mmCIF file of C-alpha atoms and ligand atoms in Angstrom:
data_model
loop_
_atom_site.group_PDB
_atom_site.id
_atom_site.type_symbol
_atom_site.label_atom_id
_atom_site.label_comp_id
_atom_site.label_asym_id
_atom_site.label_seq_id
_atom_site.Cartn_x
_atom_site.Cartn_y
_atom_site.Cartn_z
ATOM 1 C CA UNK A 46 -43.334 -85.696 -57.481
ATOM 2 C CA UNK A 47 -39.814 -87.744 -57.486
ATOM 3 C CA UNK A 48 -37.971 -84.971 -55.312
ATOM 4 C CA UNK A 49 -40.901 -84.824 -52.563
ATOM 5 C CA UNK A 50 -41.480 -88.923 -52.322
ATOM 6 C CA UNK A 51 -38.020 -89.031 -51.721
ATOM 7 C CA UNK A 52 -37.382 -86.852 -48.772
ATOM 8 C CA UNK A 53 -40.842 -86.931 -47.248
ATOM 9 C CA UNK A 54 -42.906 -90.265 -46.174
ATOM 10 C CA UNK A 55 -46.110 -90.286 -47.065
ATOM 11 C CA UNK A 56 -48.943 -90.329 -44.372
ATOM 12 C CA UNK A 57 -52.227 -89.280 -45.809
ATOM 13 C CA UNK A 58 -52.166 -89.833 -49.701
ATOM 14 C CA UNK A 59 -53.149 -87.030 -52.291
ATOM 15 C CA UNK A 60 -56.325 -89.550 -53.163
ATOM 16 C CA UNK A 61 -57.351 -89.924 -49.766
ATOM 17 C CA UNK A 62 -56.767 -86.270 -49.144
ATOM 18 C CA UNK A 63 -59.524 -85.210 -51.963
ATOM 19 C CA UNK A 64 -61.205 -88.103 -51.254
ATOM 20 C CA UNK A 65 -62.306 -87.005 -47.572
ATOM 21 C CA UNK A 66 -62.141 -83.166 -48.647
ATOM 22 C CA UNK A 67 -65.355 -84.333 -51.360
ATOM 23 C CA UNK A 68 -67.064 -85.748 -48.501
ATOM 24 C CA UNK A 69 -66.726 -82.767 -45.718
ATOM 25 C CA UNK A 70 -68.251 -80.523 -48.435
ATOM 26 C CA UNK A 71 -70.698 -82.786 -49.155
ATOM 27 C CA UNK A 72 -71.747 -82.580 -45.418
ATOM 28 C CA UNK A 73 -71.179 -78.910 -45.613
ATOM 29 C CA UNK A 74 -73.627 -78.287 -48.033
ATOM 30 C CA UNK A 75 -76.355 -80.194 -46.491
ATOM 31 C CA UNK A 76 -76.079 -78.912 -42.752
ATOM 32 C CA UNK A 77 -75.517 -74.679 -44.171
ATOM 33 C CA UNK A 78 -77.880 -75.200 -46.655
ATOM 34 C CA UNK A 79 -80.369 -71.954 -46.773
ATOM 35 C CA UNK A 80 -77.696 -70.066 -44.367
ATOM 36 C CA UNK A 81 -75.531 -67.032 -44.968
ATOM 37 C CA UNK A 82 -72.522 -69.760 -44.732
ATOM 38 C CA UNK A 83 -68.653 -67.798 -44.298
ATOM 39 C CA UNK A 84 -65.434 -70.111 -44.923
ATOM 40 C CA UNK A 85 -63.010 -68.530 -42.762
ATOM 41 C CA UNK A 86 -59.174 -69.712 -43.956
ATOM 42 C CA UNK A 87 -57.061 -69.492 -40.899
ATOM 43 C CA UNK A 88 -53.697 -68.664 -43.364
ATOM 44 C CA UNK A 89 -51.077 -70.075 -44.283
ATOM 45 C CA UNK A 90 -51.224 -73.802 -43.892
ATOM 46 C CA UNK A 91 -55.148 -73.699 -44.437
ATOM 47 C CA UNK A 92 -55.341 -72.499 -48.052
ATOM 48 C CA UNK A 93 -55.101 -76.138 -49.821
ATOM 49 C CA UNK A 94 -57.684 -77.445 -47.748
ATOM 50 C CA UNK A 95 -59.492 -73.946 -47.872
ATOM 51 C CA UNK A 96 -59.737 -73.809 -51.757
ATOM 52 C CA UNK A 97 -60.217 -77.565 -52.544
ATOM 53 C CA UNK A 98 -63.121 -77.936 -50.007
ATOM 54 C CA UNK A 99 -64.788 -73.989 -50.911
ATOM 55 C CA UNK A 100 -65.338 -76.451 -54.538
ATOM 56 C CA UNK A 101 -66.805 -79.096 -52.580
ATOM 57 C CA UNK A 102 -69.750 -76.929 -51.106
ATOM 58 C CA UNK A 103 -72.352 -76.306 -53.079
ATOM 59 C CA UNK A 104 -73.965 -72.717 -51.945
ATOM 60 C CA UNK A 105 -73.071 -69.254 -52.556
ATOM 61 C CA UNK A 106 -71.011 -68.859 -49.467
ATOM 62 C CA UNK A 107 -68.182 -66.172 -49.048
ATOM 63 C CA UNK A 108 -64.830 -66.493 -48.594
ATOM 64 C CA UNK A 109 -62.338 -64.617 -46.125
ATOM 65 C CA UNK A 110 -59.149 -65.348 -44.519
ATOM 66 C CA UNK A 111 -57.419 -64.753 -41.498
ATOM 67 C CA UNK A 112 -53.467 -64.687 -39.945
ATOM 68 C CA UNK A 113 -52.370 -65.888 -36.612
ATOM 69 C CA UNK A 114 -49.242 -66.522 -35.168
ATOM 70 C CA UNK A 115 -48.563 -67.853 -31.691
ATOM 71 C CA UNK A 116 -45.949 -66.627 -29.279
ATOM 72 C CA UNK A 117 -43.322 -69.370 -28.828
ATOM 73 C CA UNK A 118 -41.954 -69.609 -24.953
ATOM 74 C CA UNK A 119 -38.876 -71.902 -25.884
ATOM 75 C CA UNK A 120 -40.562 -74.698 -28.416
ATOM 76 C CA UNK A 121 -43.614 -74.955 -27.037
ATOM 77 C CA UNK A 122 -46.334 -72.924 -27.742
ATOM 78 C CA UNK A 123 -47.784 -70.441 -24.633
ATOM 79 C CA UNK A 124 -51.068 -70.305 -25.827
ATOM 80 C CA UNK A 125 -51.067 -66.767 -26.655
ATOM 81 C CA UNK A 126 -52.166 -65.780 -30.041
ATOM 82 C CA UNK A 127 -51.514 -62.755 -32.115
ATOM 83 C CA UNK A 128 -53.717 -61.910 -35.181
ATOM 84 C CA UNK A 129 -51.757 -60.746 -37.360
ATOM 85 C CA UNK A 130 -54.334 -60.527 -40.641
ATOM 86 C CA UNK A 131 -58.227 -59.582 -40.026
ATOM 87 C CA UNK A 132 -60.995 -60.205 -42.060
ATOM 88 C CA UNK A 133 -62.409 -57.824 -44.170
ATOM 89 C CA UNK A 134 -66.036 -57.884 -43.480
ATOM 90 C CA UNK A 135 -68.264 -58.109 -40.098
ATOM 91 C CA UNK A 136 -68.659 -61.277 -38.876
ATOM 92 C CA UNK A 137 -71.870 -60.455 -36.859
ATOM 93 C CA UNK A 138 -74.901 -62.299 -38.264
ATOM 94 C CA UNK A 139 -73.035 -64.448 -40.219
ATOM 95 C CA UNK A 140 -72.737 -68.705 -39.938
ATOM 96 C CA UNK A 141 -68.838 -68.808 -39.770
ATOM 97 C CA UNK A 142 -66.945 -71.589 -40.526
ATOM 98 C CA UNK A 143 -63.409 -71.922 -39.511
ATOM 99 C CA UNK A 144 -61.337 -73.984 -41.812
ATOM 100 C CA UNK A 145 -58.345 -74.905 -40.196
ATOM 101 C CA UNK A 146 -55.065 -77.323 -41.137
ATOM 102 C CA UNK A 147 -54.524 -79.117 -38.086
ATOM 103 C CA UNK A 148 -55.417 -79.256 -34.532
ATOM 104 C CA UNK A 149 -52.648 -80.307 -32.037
ATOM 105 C CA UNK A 150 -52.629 -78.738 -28.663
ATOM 106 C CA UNK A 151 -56.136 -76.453 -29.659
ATOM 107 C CA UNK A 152 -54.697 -73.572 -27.664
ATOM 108 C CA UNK A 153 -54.790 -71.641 -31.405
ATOM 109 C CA UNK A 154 -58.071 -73.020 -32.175
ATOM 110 C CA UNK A 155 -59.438 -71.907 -28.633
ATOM 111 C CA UNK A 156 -58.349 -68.569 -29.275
ATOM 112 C CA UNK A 157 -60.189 -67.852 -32.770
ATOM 113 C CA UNK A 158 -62.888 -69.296 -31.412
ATOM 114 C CA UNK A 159 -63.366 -67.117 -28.469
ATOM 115 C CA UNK A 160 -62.025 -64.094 -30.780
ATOM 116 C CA UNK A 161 -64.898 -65.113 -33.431
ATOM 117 C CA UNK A 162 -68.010 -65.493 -30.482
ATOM 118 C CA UNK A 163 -66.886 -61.956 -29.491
ATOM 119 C CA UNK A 164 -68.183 -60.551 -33.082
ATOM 120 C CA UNK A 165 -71.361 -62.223 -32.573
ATOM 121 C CA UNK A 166 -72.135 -64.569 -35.768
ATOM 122 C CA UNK A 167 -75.224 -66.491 -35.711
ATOM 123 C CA UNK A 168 -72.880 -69.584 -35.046
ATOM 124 C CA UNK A 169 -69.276 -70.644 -35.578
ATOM 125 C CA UNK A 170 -68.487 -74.334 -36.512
ATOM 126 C CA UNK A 171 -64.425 -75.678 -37.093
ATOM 127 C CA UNK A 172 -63.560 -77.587 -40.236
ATOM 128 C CA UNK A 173 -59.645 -79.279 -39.777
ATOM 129 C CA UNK A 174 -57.951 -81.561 -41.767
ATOM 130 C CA UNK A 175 -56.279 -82.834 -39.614
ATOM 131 C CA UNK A 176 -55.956 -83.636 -35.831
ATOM 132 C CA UNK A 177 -53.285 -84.554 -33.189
ATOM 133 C CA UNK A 178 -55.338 -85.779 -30.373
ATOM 134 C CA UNK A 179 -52.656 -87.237 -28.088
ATOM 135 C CA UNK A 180 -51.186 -83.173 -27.887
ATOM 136 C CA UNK A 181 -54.292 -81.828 -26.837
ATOM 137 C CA UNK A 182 -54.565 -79.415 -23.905
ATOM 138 C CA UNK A 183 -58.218 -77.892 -24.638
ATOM 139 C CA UNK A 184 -60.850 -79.489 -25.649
ATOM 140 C CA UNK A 185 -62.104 -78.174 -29.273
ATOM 141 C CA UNK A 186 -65.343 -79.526 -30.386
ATOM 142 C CA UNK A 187 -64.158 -80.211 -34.117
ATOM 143 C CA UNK A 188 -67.584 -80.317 -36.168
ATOM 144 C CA UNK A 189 -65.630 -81.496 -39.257
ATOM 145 C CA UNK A 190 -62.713 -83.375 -39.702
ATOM 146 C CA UNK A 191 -60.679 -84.849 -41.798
ATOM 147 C CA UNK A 192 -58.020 -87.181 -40.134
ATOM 148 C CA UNK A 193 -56.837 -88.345 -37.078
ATOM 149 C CA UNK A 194 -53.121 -88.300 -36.941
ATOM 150 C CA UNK A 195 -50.158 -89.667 -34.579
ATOM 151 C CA UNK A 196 -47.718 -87.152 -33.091
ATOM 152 C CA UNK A 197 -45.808 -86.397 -34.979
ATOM 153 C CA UNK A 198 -44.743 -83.361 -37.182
ATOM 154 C CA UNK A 199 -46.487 -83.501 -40.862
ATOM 155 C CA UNK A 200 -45.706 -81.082 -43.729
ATOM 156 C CA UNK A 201 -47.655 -81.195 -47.055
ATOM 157 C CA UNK A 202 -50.894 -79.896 -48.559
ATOM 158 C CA UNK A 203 -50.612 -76.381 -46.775
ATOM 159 C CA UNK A 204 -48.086 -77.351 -44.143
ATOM 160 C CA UNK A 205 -44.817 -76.467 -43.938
ATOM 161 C CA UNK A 206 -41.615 -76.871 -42.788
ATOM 162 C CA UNK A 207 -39.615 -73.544 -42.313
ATOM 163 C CA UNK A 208 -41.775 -72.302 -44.686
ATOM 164 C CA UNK A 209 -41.497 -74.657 -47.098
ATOM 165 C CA UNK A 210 -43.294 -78.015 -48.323
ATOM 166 C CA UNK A 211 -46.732 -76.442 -48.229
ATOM 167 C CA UNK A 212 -47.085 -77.579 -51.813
ATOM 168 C CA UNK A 213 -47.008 -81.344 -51.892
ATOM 169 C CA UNK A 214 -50.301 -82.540 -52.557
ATOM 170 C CA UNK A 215 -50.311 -84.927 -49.745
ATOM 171 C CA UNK A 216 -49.296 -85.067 -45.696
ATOM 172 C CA UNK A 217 -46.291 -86.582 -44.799
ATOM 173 C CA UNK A 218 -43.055 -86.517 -42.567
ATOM 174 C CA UNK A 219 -39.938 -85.784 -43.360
ATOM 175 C CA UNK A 220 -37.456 -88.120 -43.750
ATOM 176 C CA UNK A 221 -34.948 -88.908 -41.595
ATOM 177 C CA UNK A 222 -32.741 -91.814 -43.318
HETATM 178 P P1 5GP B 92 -52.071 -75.635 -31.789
HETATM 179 O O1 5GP B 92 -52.356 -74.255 -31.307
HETATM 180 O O2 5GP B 92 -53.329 -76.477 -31.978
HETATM 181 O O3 5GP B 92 -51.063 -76.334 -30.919
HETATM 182 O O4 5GP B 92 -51.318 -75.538 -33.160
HETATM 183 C C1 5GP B 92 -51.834 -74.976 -34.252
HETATM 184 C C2 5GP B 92 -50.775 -74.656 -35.293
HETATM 185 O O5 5GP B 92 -49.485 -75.269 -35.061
HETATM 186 C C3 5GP B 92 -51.244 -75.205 -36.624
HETATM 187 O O6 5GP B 92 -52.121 -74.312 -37.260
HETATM 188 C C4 5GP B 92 -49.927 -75.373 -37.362
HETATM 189 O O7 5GP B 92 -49.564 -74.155 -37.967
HETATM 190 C C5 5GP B 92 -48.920 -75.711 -36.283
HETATM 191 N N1 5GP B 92 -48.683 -77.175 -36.241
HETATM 192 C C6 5GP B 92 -49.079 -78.045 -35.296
HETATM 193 N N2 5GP B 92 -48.695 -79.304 -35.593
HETATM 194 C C7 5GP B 92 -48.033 -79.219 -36.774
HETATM 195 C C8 5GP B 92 -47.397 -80.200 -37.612
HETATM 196 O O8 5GP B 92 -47.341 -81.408 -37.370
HETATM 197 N N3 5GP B 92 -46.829 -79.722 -38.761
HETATM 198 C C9 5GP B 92 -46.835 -78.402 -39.103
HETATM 199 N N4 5GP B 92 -46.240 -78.067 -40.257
HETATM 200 N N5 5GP B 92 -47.430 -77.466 -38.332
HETATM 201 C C10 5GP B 92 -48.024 -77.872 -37.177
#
């Protein structure tokens, strides 16, 4: 990992990463236990986190995914959310667990969650790995979470930059010097 520790700093390490990721399934497992439990991947920047913690929770739960991308008005985000990838089953009935990469303003979060409640699932929880709380402008009730970050903009472990960088198997900036 010679190329990556050398042009990103490291912020959350790959140890601490899994470390945490062990313990949210852990936590899973006990409160879903008995339940028709659905890990919902919001894609791309989700699917590290998505597939490591899916091995960390011990039930037969199923597995779908789901694309969003939010309408930029200059560099800030407006809030308004396009789906741009569905799941594939009905949601109704179901315990639904979003499983998210990051949190930073929550206006995406907001959205899925309103957009899942509409399908009417028996409940829908959030799983993040991460979250910005100084950029919040909605409140999101985060039931699990992984870290609590600065502001600032983190690639790694699903996130990217310019679509790349998702594949470091920890969070860190990019390097400046
Ligand atoms: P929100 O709607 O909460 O402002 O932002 C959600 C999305 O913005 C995340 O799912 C992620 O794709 C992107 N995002 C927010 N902060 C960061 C960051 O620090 N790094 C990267 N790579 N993406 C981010």
């Amino acid at each position: 990992m010679a190329y990556f520790e050398e042009t990103v700093e490291v912020m959350v390490t790959a140890e601490q990463i899994q470390k945490r990721v062990a313990e949210l399934g852990a936590q899973i497992t006990a409160d879903y236990k008995g339940k028709d439990l659905t890990l919902v991947g919001i894609m791309k920047g989700s699917i590290f986190f998505l597939t490591d913690l899916a091995r960390h929770v011990d039930l037969p739960c199923t597995i779908e995914l789901m694309g969003v991308s939010s309408y930029q008005g200059g560099t800030e985000t407006t809030g308004e959310v396009r789906v741009t990838h569905d799941v594939t089953k009905p949601m109704h009935g179901r315990h639904v667990l979003l499983v998210e990469d990051i949190v930073d303003t929550g206006l995406t979060m907001r959205f899925l969650l309103d957009n899942m409640a509409a399908r009417g699932p028996a409940s829908v929880k959030v799983a993040t790995l991460l979250e910005k709380p100084s950029r919040a402008k909605v409140k999101i009730p985060l039931d699990y979470k992984g870290f609590t970050i600065e502001d600032r903009f983190v690639v790694g472990y699903g996130l990217d930059y310019g679509e790349k960088y998702r594949n470091l198997p920890f969070v860190g900036v990019m390097r400046t010097d």
